[in-house]
Short mmCIF file of C-alpha atoms and ligand atoms in Angstrom, two decimals:
data_model
loop_
_atom_site.label_atom_id
_atom_site.label_comp_id
_atom_site.label_asym_id
_atom_site.label_seq_id
_atom_site.Cartn_x
_atom_site.Cartn_y
_atom_site.Cartn_z
CA UNK A 1 117.89 81.62 89.25
CA UNK A 2 116.34 83.52 92.27
CA UNK A 3 112.69 82.99 93.24
CA UNK A 4 110.24 81.61 95.55
CA UNK A 5 107.47 79.46 95.11
CA UNK A 6 104.72 81.22 96.25
CA UNK A 7 104.30 84.92 97.45
CA UNK A 8 103.63 83.52 101.21
CA UNK A 9 107.33 83.30 101.61
CA UNK A 10 108.40 86.48 101.53
CA UNK A 11 106.29 87.07 104.91
CA UNK A 12 108.47 88.57 107.67
CA UNK A 13 111.88 89.61 107.61
CA UNK A 14 110.39 93.74 107.66
CA UNK A 15 113.11 96.06 107.43
CA UNK A 16 113.71 98.16 110.59
CA UNK A 17 113.97 102.14 108.66
CA UNK A 18 115.11 105.21 111.32
CA UNK A 19 112.35 107.82 111.86
CA UNK A 20 115.00 110.95 111.29
CA UNK A 21 112.15 114.22 110.64
CA UNK A 22 109.61 113.67 113.04
CA UNK A 23 112.09 112.82 115.65
CA UNK A 24 113.43 116.42 115.61
CA UNK A 25 114.88 117.49 119.35
CA UNK A 26 114.76 113.89 120.22
CA UNK A 27 118.40 111.96 121.40
CA UNK A 28 117.22 108.59 121.15
CA UNK A 29 117.65 106.39 118.38
CA UNK A 30 113.58 105.76 116.57
CA UNK A 31 113.77 102.98 114.20
CA UNK A 32 110.38 101.81 112.64
CA UNK A 33 109.73 98.13 111.76
CA UNK A 34 107.45 98.57 108.44
CA UNK A 35 105.61 95.97 108.28
CA UNK A 36 103.94 96.74 104.89
CA UNK A 37 106.49 95.00 103.15
CA UNK A 38 104.80 91.81 104.10
CA UNK A 39 103.02 90.59 100.64
CA UNK A 40 99.64 90.56 101.79
CA UNK A 41 101.23 94.54 103.02
CA UNK A 42 100.72 94.03 106.87
CA UNK A 43 101.80 92.82 109.93
CA UNK A 44 98.75 90.16 109.80
CA UNK A 45 100.09 88.22 107.44
CA UNK A 46 102.49 86.70 109.95
CA UNK A 47 99.84 85.05 112.02
CA UNK A 48 97.52 83.71 108.95
CA UNK A 49 99.62 81.31 107.69
CA UNK A 50 100.47 80.33 111.66
CA UNK A 51 96.21 79.85 112.13
CA UNK A 52 96.07 77.72 108.87
CA UNK A 53 98.69 75.74 109.78
CA UNK A 54 97.92 74.86 113.67
CA UNK A 55 94.13 74.37 112.10
CA UNK A 56 95.11 71.75 109.25
CA UNK A 57 97.31 69.88 112.28
CA UNK A 58 94.46 69.69 114.60
CA UNK A 59 91.70 68.42 112.17
CA UNK A 60 89.69 71.74 112.53
CA UNK A 61 90.12 72.73 108.95
CA UNK A 62 89.72 70.29 106.23
CA UNK A 63 90.32 70.21 102.77
CA UNK A 64 87.98 72.35 100.86
CA UNK A 65 86.62 74.00 104.32
CA UNK A 66 85.83 77.51 104.35
CA UNK A 67 87.30 79.92 107.04
CA UNK A 68 85.72 82.69 108.39
CA UNK A 69 86.69 85.45 109.99
CA UNK A 70 85.55 89.02 111.66
CA UNK A 71 88.17 91.10 110.49
CA UNK A 72 89.13 94.76 109.71
CA UNK A 73 90.80 93.70 106.80
CA UNK A 74 94.50 93.11 107.00
CA UNK A 75 93.97 89.70 109.37
CA UNK A 76 91.72 88.97 106.40
CA UNK A 77 93.74 89.67 102.90
CA UNK A 78 96.88 87.35 105.29
CA UNK A 79 94.11 84.52 105.32
CA UNK A 80 93.07 84.86 102.02
CA UNK A 81 96.38 84.96 100.43
CA UNK A 82 96.68 81.48 102.40
CA UNK A 83 93.74 79.72 101.42
CA UNK A 84 94.26 80.35 97.85
CA UNK A 85 97.16 78.64 97.93
CA UNK A 86 95.09 75.57 99.72
CA UNK A 87 92.26 75.84 98.43
CA UNK A 88 90.28 77.39 100.71
CA UNK A 89 86.69 79.34 100.68
CA UNK A 90 87.16 82.55 103.04
CA UNK A 91 83.85 84.72 104.48
CA UNK A 92 85.11 88.09 106.18
CA UNK A 93 82.74 90.11 108.36
CA UNK A 94 83.87 93.52 108.74
CA UNK A 95 82.10 96.41 110.59
CA UNK A 96 80.52 99.08 108.46
CA UNK A 97 83.26 101.64 109.64
CA UNK A 98 86.11 100.05 107.68
CA UNK A 99 86.91 102.53 104.25
CA UNK A 100 85.18 100.68 100.80
CA UNK A 101 88.75 100.71 99.29
CA UNK A 102 89.52 97.93 102.16
CA UNK A 103 87.02 95.77 101.55
CA UNK A 104 87.45 96.06 97.50
CA UNK A 105 91.10 94.61 98.25
CA UNK A 106 89.40 91.44 100.28
CA UNK A 107 87.49 90.70 97.51
CA UNK A 108 90.52 91.17 95.17
CA UNK A 109 91.90 88.19 96.66
CA UNK A 110 88.87 85.79 96.24
CA UNK A 111 87.28 86.38 99.11
CA UNK A 112 83.38 87.02 100.10
CA UNK A 113 82.82 90.29 102.42
CA UNK A 114 79.37 90.30 104.87
CA UNK A 115 79.31 94.60 106.30
CA UNK A 116 78.34 94.68 110.20
CA UNK A 117 77.13 97.63 111.90
CA UNK A 118 79.81 99.38 114.06
CA UNK A 119 77.47 100.53 116.90
CA UNK A 120 76.19 97.70 118.02
CA UNK A 121 77.38 95.23 120.95
CA UNK A 122 79.89 92.58 120.69
CA UNK A 123 77.12 90.40 121.86
CA UNK A 124 74.48 91.88 119.00
CA UNK A 125 73.18 89.01 116.67
CA UNK A 126 74.17 91.90 114.22
CA UNK A 127 77.74 92.65 115.35
CA UNK A 128 80.30 91.20 113.17
CA UNK A 129 81.64 89.05 115.84
CA UNK A 130 78.46 87.42 116.07
CA UNK A 131 77.50 87.26 112.53
CA UNK A 132 80.76 85.15 112.09
CA UNK A 133 79.94 82.88 114.85
CA UNK A 134 76.88 81.75 113.21
CA UNK A 135 78.10 81.31 109.60
CA UNK A 136 81.43 79.06 111.06
CA UNK A 137 78.33 76.91 112.57
CA UNK A 138 76.11 77.16 109.87
CA UNK A 139 78.60 76.02 106.97
CA UNK A 140 79.60 73.00 106.53
CA UNK A 141 83.55 72.46 106.99
CA UNK A 142 83.26 75.89 108.51
CA UNK A 143 86.27 76.94 110.87
CA UNK A 144 87.14 80.45 112.28
CA UNK A 145 90.66 81.27 113.26
CA UNK A 146 89.14 83.83 115.86
CA UNK A 147 92.26 85.87 116.23
CA UNK A 148 90.61 87.32 119.72
CA UNK A 149 91.06 84.16 121.68
CA UNK A 150 93.82 82.13 119.28
CA UNK A 151 97.25 81.87 121.31
CA UNK A 152 98.69 80.91 117.53
CA UNK A 153 98.53 84.84 116.86
CA UNK A 154 101.21 85.84 119.89
CA UNK A 155 102.88 82.47 118.97
CA UNK A 156 103.69 84.03 115.32
CA UNK A 157 105.16 87.09 116.41
CA UNK A 158 106.98 85.26 119.49
CA UNK A 159 108.58 82.73 116.21
CA UNK A 160 109.40 85.93 114.23
CA UNK A 161 108.48 89.71 114.67
CA UNK A 162 110.23 89.48 118.30
CA UNK A 163 113.38 87.46 116.81
CA UNK A 164 113.73 90.04 113.77
CA UNK A 165 114.05 93.12 116.03
CA UNK A 166 116.50 91.37 118.51
CA UNK A 167 118.58 90.28 115.73
CA UNK A 168 118.32 93.41 113.47
CA UNK A 169 118.87 95.93 116.62
CA UNK A 170 121.88 93.71 117.71
CA UNK A 171 120.02 93.31 121.19
CA UNK A 172 120.22 96.90 121.40
CA UNK A 173 116.84 97.67 121.58
CA UNK A 174 115.60 99.01 124.43
CA UNK A 175 111.74 100.10 124.42
CA UNK A 176 109.73 99.06 121.89
CA UNK A 177 105.74 100.66 120.97
CA UNK A 178 103.26 98.36 119.55
CA UNK A 179 99.70 99.48 118.72
CA UNK A 180 96.72 97.16 120.49
CA UNK A 181 94.12 95.46 118.54
CA UNK A 182 93.35 91.79 119.24
CA UNK A 183 97.19 92.01 121.44
CA UNK A 184 98.23 89.07 119.50
CA UNK A 185 101.63 91.44 117.94
CA UNK A 186 102.52 92.98 121.71
CA UNK A 187 102.01 89.77 123.91
CA UNK A 188 104.07 87.82 121.09
CA UNK A 189 107.00 89.91 120.77
CA UNK A 190 107.02 91.41 124.50
CA UNK A 191 107.35 88.35 125.57
CA UNK A 192 110.33 87.17 123.54
CA UNK A 193 112.01 90.89 124.01
CA UNK A 194 111.65 90.29 127.70
CA UNK A 195 113.19 86.79 127.71
CA UNK A 196 115.92 87.57 125.95
CA UNK A 197 116.73 90.76 127.79
CA UNK A 198 116.24 89.19 131.26
CA UNK A 199 113.37 91.64 131.50
CA UNK A 200 115.09 95.02 130.48
CA UNK A 201 113.09 95.58 127.01
CA UNK A 202 110.55 98.35 127.94
CA UNK A 203 106.97 96.92 126.56
CA UNK A 204 104.90 99.60 125.89
CA UNK A 205 101.34 99.34 124.37
CA UNK A 206 99.28 102.01 122.54
CA UNK A 207 95.17 102.15 121.66
CA UNK A 208 93.15 104.84 120.48
CA UNK A 209 91.71 107.04 123.69
CA UNK A 210 88.44 105.71 124.56
CA UNK A 211 89.71 102.20 124.08
CA UNK A 212 90.02 100.09 127.14
CA UNK A 213 93.80 98.84 127.04
CA UNK A 214 94.54 102.12 128.62
CA UNK A 215 91.21 102.63 130.27
CA UNK A 216 91.46 106.29 130.39
CA UNK A 217 87.50 106.85 130.28
CA UNK A 218 84.71 105.45 132.51
CA UNK A 219 82.90 104.45 129.72
CA UNK A 220 84.74 103.28 126.46
CA UNK A 221 84.65 105.83 123.54
CA UNK A 222 83.88 105.11 119.74
CA UNK A 223 87.29 106.50 118.01
CA UNK A 224 87.74 106.67 114.30
CA UNK A 225 91.61 104.80 114.00
CA UNK A 226 90.67 101.73 112.79
CA UNK A 227 92.19 97.92 113.40
CA UNK A 228 93.03 99.12 116.55
CA UNK A 229 91.99 98.99 120.46
CA UNK A 230 88.84 97.64 121.76
CA UNK A 231 85.75 99.33 122.64
CA UNK A 232 84.28 97.01 125.26
CA UNK A 233 85.18 95.59 128.57
CA UNK A 234 86.18 92.38 127.59
CA UNK A 235 90.34 91.84 127.34
CA UNK A 236 90.92 89.25 124.07
CA UNK A 237 92.70 86.00 125.16
CA UNK A 238 95.41 86.79 122.94
CA UNK A 239 96.32 90.41 125.07
CA UNK A 240 98.64 89.03 127.72
CA UNK A 241 99.53 92.12 130.03
CA UNK A 242 102.16 90.02 131.78
CA UNK A 243 104.49 91.66 129.36
CA UNK A 244 103.09 94.87 128.86
CA UNK A 245 104.65 97.45 130.93
CA UNK A 246 102.27 101.00 130.07
CA UNK A 247 99.66 101.28 127.99
CA UNK A 248 99.41 105.15 126.40
CA UNK A 249 96.52 106.37 125.12
CA UNK A 250 96.29 108.91 121.92
CA UNK A 251 93.66 110.86 120.98
CA UNK A 252 92.46 110.26 116.93
CA UNK A 253 93.34 114.00 116.13
CA UNK A 254 97.22 112.88 116.95
CA UNK A 255 97.34 109.79 115.01
CA UNK A 256 95.79 111.62 111.73
CA UNK A 257 98.29 114.40 112.18
CA UNK A 258 101.52 111.76 112.69
CA UNK A 259 99.82 109.82 109.96
CA UNK A 260 100.16 112.45 107.40
CA UNK A 261 103.30 113.02 108.83
CA UNK A 262 104.94 110.23 108.24
CA UNK A 263 103.61 110.27 104.34
CA UNK A 264 105.31 113.49 104.02
CA UNK A 265 108.32 113.68 105.83
CA UNK A 266 109.46 110.37 106.39
CA UNK A 267 108.11 108.92 103.07
CA UNK A 268 106.57 106.27 104.65
CA UNK A 269 102.41 106.20 103.53
CA UNK A 270 101.33 104.13 106.12
CA UNK A 271 98.07 103.32 108.27
CA UNK A 272 96.75 105.22 110.96
CA UNK A 273 97.00 102.94 113.74
CA UNK A 274 101.15 103.74 112.32
CA UNK A 275 100.71 106.77 113.26
CA UNK A 276 99.20 106.37 116.39
CA UNK A 277 102.26 104.27 117.41
CA UNK A 278 104.52 106.51 115.98
CA UNK A 279 102.36 109.23 118.21
CA UNK A 280 102.70 106.92 121.20
CA UNK A 281 106.85 106.55 120.43
CA UNK A 282 107.76 109.96 120.44
CA UNK A 283 106.13 110.15 123.77
CA UNK A 284 107.95 107.61 125.48
CA UNK A 285 111.61 108.81 123.61
CA UNK A 286 111.30 112.41 124.20
CA UNK A 287 113.37 112.11 127.38
CA UNK A 288 115.63 109.59 127.22
CA UNK A 289 119.18 109.45 126.40
CA UNK A 290 121.12 108.99 123.48
CA UNK A 291 121.79 105.21 123.53
CA UNK A 292 118.45 104.58 123.78
CA UNK A 293 116.84 102.46 121.01
CA UNK A 294 113.16 102.81 120.59
CA UNK A 295 111.45 100.10 117.80
CA UNK A 296 108.21 101.13 117.07
CA UNK A 297 106.20 98.66 114.85
CA UNK A 298 103.59 100.38 111.85
CA UNK A 299 101.61 97.57 111.43
CA UNK A 300 100.18 98.52 107.65
CA UNK A 301 100.16 100.63 104.68
CA UNK A 302 98.04 103.47 103.80
CA UNK A 303 96.58 102.55 100.57
CA UNK A 304 93.46 101.57 102.27
CA UNK A 305 92.72 104.88 104.16
CA UNK A 306 93.02 106.99 100.83
CA UNK A 307 89.49 108.51 101.38
CA UNK A 308 89.53 109.49 105.06
CA UNK A 309 93.17 109.73 106.84
CA UNK A 310 94.83 110.97 103.35
CA UNK A 311 91.80 112.78 102.50
CA UNK A 312 91.90 116.30 103.06
CA UNK A 313 88.02 116.85 102.46
CA UNK A 314 87.08 113.83 104.93
CA UNK A 315 89.54 115.32 107.59
CA UNK A 316 88.10 118.90 107.42
CA UNK A 317 84.65 117.88 107.99
CA UNK A 318 85.60 115.48 111.08
CA UNK A 319 87.11 118.63 112.62
CA UNK A 320 90.83 117.58 112.32
CA UNK A 321 91.71 119.51 109.73
CA UNK A 322 91.36 123.53 108.47
CA UNK A 323 90.28 124.31 104.80
CA UNK A 324 91.58 128.13 103.73
CA UNK A 325 88.82 129.97 104.96
CA UNK A 326 90.13 133.26 107.10
CA UNK A 327 87.02 133.21 109.83
CA UNK A 328 86.45 129.48 111.14
CA UNK A 329 83.10 128.02 112.61
CA UNK A 330 84.97 127.87 115.31
CA UNK A 331 85.07 131.79 115.84
CA UNK A 332 81.22 132.37 115.17
CA UNK A 333 79.77 129.16 116.37
CA UNK A 334 79.15 128.52 120.80
CA UNK A 335 79.81 124.94 121.06
CA UNK A 336 77.48 123.38 123.34
CA UNK A 337 78.20 119.54 123.02
CA UNK A 338 75.78 118.63 126.00
CA UNK A 339 72.81 120.52 124.40
CA UNK A 340 73.01 119.28 120.99
CA UNK A 341 69.21 117.82 120.04
CA UNK A 342 69.11 113.78 119.12
CA UNK A 343 66.69 111.37 119.18
CA UNK A 344 68.06 107.67 120.90
CA UNK A 345 68.88 104.32 119.08
CA UNK A 346 65.91 102.76 122.06
CA UNK A 347 63.84 105.40 121.76
CA UNK A 348 59.89 105.00 120.69
CA UNK A 349 58.69 106.27 117.59
CA UNK A 350 56.07 108.63 120.08
CA UNK A 351 59.14 110.03 121.86
CA UNK A 352 61.18 110.26 118.85
CA UNK A 353 58.39 112.31 117.11
CA UNK A 354 58.39 114.37 120.35
CA UNK A 355 61.71 115.16 119.99
CA UNK A 356 62.27 116.56 116.81
CA UNK A 357 59.37 118.78 116.87
CA UNK A 358 60.48 120.78 120.32
CA UNK A 359 63.55 120.75 118.07
CA UNK A 360 61.62 123.14 115.68
CA UNK A 361 63.48 120.81 113.14
CA UNK A 362 61.68 118.17 111.10
CA UNK A 363 64.83 115.44 111.54
CA UNK A 364 67.46 115.14 113.54
CA UNK A 365 70.53 113.08 114.88
CA UNK A 366 70.25 109.40 116.05
CA UNK A 367 72.60 108.63 118.83
CA UNK A 368 73.81 105.43 120.82
CA UNK A 369 74.00 107.29 124.04
CA UNK A 370 73.13 111.01 125.34
CA UNK A 371 75.10 113.80 124.26
CA UNK A 372 77.88 114.92 124.55
CA UNK A 373 79.03 112.21 121.85
CA UNK A 374 81.58 111.63 119.89
CA UNK A 375 80.88 111.23 116.43
CA UNK A 376 80.53 107.18 116.11
CA UNK A 377 77.79 107.76 118.28
CA UNK A 378 75.76 108.88 115.82
CA UNK A 379 74.24 105.96 113.61
CA UNK A 380 71.68 107.85 111.18
CA UNK A 381 68.95 110.32 111.10
CA UNK A 382 65.21 110.04 111.58
CA UNK A 383 62.49 112.33 109.68
CA UNK A 384 58.81 112.98 110.34
CA UNK A 385 58.40 112.08 106.91
CA UNK A 386 60.03 108.36 107.95
CA UNK A 387 57.76 107.93 111.51
CA UNK A 388 54.54 109.10 109.71
CA UNK A 389 55.38 106.15 106.93
CA UNK A 390 56.18 103.49 109.75
CA UNK A 391 54.55 100.79 110.61
CA UNK A 392 53.10 101.41 114.35
CA UNK A 393 54.97 98.63 115.17
CA UNK A 394 58.32 99.97 114.35
CA UNK A 395 61.51 101.29 116.75
CA UNK A 396 64.05 103.98 115.44
CA UNK A 397 66.76 101.60 114.62
CA UNK A 398 64.02 99.64 112.08
CA UNK A 399 63.84 103.30 110.02
CA UNK A 400 66.58 104.68 110.08
CA UNK A 401 68.08 107.00 107.71
CA UNK A 402 71.39 108.29 106.48
CA UNK A 403 74.27 109.58 108.34
CA UNK A 404 73.85 113.56 109.29
CA UNK A 405 75.68 116.04 107.18
CA UNK A 406 79.07 117.23 108.93
CA UNK A 407 80.92 120.13 109.16
CA UNK A 408 84.29 120.69 110.77
CA UNK A 409 85.00 123.51 113.53
CA UNK A 410 88.17 124.56 110.78
CA UNK A 411 85.92 125.18 107.81
CA UNK A 412 84.59 128.49 106.92
CA UNK A 413 81.00 129.73 107.09
CA UNK A 414 80.55 129.17 103.31
CA UNK A 415 80.86 125.57 103.48
CA UNK A 416 78.33 125.57 106.08
CA UNK A 417 75.86 127.37 104.21
CA UNK A 418 76.16 125.30 101.09
CA UNK A 419 75.48 121.94 103.05
CA UNK A 420 72.37 123.76 105.16
CA UNK A 421 70.66 124.48 101.91
CA UNK A 422 70.23 120.87 101.15
CA UNK A 423 70.28 119.49 104.41
CA UNK A 424 67.25 119.80 107.78
CA UNK A 425 70.70 120.25 109.75
CA UNK A 426 74.08 119.84 109.97
CA UNK A 427 76.54 118.56 112.83
CA UNK A 428 79.57 121.08 113.59
CA UNK A 429 82.48 118.50 114.94
CA UNK A 430 85.80 119.29 116.03
CA UNK A 431 88.46 116.02 116.50
CA UNK A 432 85.62 113.69 115.70
CA UNK A 433 83.71 115.37 118.85
CA UNK A 434 79.72 116.60 118.07
CA UNK A 435 79.81 120.52 119.25
CA UNK A 436 76.61 121.92 117.80
CA UNK A 437 74.09 121.26 115.84
CA UNK A 438 73.70 123.83 112.81
CA UNK A 439 69.97 125.09 111.71
CA UNK A 440 68.98 126.51 108.44
CA UNK A 441 69.21 130.43 108.54
CA UNK A 442 71.13 130.37 111.79
CA UNK A 443 74.58 131.77 110.02
CA UNK A 444 73.18 134.53 107.60
N1 PMP B 501 96.89 97.87 113.13
C1 PMP B 501 96.31 97.51 112.39
C2 PMP B 501 95.79 98.25 111.02
C3 PMP B 501 95.55 96.16 112.53
O1 PMP B 501 94.97 96.12 111.51
C4 PMP B 501 96.00 95.52 113.83
C5 PMP B 501 95.11 94.53 113.98
N2 PMP B 501 94.09 94.65 114.46
C6 PMP B 501 96.54 96.16 114.64
C7 PMP B 501 97.29 97.39 114.37
C8 PMP B 501 96.98 95.28 116.19
O2 PMP B 501 97.49 94.36 116.17
P1 PMP B 501 97.21 93.13 117.01
O3 PMP B 501 96.00 92.29 116.92
O4 PMP B 501 98.37 92.32 116.76
O5 PMP B 501 97.48 93.68 118.53
#
C-alpha cells in the first residue's frame, strides 16, 4: 500500500513549472517553484516543522505547551498542522489588513486568532508583534517561535528549498528570484545555491515598493501586497543580506496585475506576493541569454485572496483596474494628492473639529501622516457627531470611525455619484494612492 502516516510528511519537494505566456519575448527559461503544493498551501510549512522540532529539542516547547506567533496566515497554517499532530495549542496574532478568508483558514485548523491594527508601529503595544510577545510571556507553557529572529527558518530552506532547486535544475540554475518577508526563504535558499555554484548563482530579492529591503523611499510607505516587505527600519535576524545580490522594488499595481495574469494565462492561481516575485523575475530575465535559467519562488496559492486581488470591485475601488464606463473619473477630476483635507491620528479633538469645519464637510479621513498618502495611511474617519458625543479627554484614535468610501480612477462618474448619495465624501484612488477627496454635488 502506498500512503504516508501524516500529511506533514508531504512537506517540500514542490515542482518547478515553466512559465510560457507571461514570458513572451524572453529567451531565458523561467521556472516557477510552486509552493502551494505543500499540504498547508504555502512555503511556510517548511519552516513550521523545523521551528517546532528545534523548540522541542531545546526544551523551549514542552508537552501541552502553547505556540504564540505573529503571522499573516501562512506560517500559522504550517504551525497549526504540526501543533495539531503533537497536541499543542496555537494562538496567532494577525494585522487587520489580512483577508478574512485567511483568518478563517487558521481557525479551521483549530487555532485561535487575534486581530490587531496594521497602522501602528512595531513597538506599539497594540501591534501584532507586541501582542504576541505579551501573550507568550503571560500564558504558562507559552512559546513564541518568532520567525523573524529564529535562524531555524533560513536553516529549513538551506536544508530543503535550496537543494531541491539545485537538484531539479541539475545545477543549471543561474538566477533565483525570491520575495522577502522575514528573509528566511532568500537567506537559506540563497546561501545553499551560492555555496553549490561557487558564488555563481545570482540571488535576487524583491519586495513591495515602499518597503525597507529595496529602500527606494526615504520613509517607508504602506503597501497592499501581503506577506512580504517590511515597514520599519529593522532588519530581521532571519534576513542575511550577504547572500543577496540585489533587491528589486515592485509597485503594488504591477504585483496585482501579474498575479491575475499567472492565474489566467499560466493556470497558476497564486497569491499577490507570487505576482510580485514573477514581475521581478521577468525584469531579471528580460535581457538574459537563452541558456540562463531563472527560478522564481511562488510562496502560496490564491484562495486566501478572493476578496482582494481576484475581486474586480476591490481592484476597481483601489484604482488598480478600470470598469466599463466610457468616461473615467481620472478624466473628470483633477488629481490633487497634497490638497486632500485630513485629520491626523494624533490631533486633539479641538483641532480635528477645526479641520472638519474648514473643509465644509461633516467628517474627514483620519491619516497617520500628512498627504500625499497611500490608502494604507488612512486608518478611518472622524465626524462632528462623534466629536460632540466624545468625552473631553478622548483622542482622535479613541473615537475613530469606519474606513471612508473609496472609488477608483478607472471607474465612471455614476459609481462615484451613487457612493456620494450615502456618504459624506469619497476618496479617489489611483494605484492605491489617494489622489483627491470627492464631495457630494461636485460631479453633477
Ligand atoms: N509570500 C508570502 C505569502 C508569505 O506569507 C511570506 C512569509 N511572510 C513570504 C512571501 C516571504 O517569505 P520569507 O518570510 O521567508 O521572506
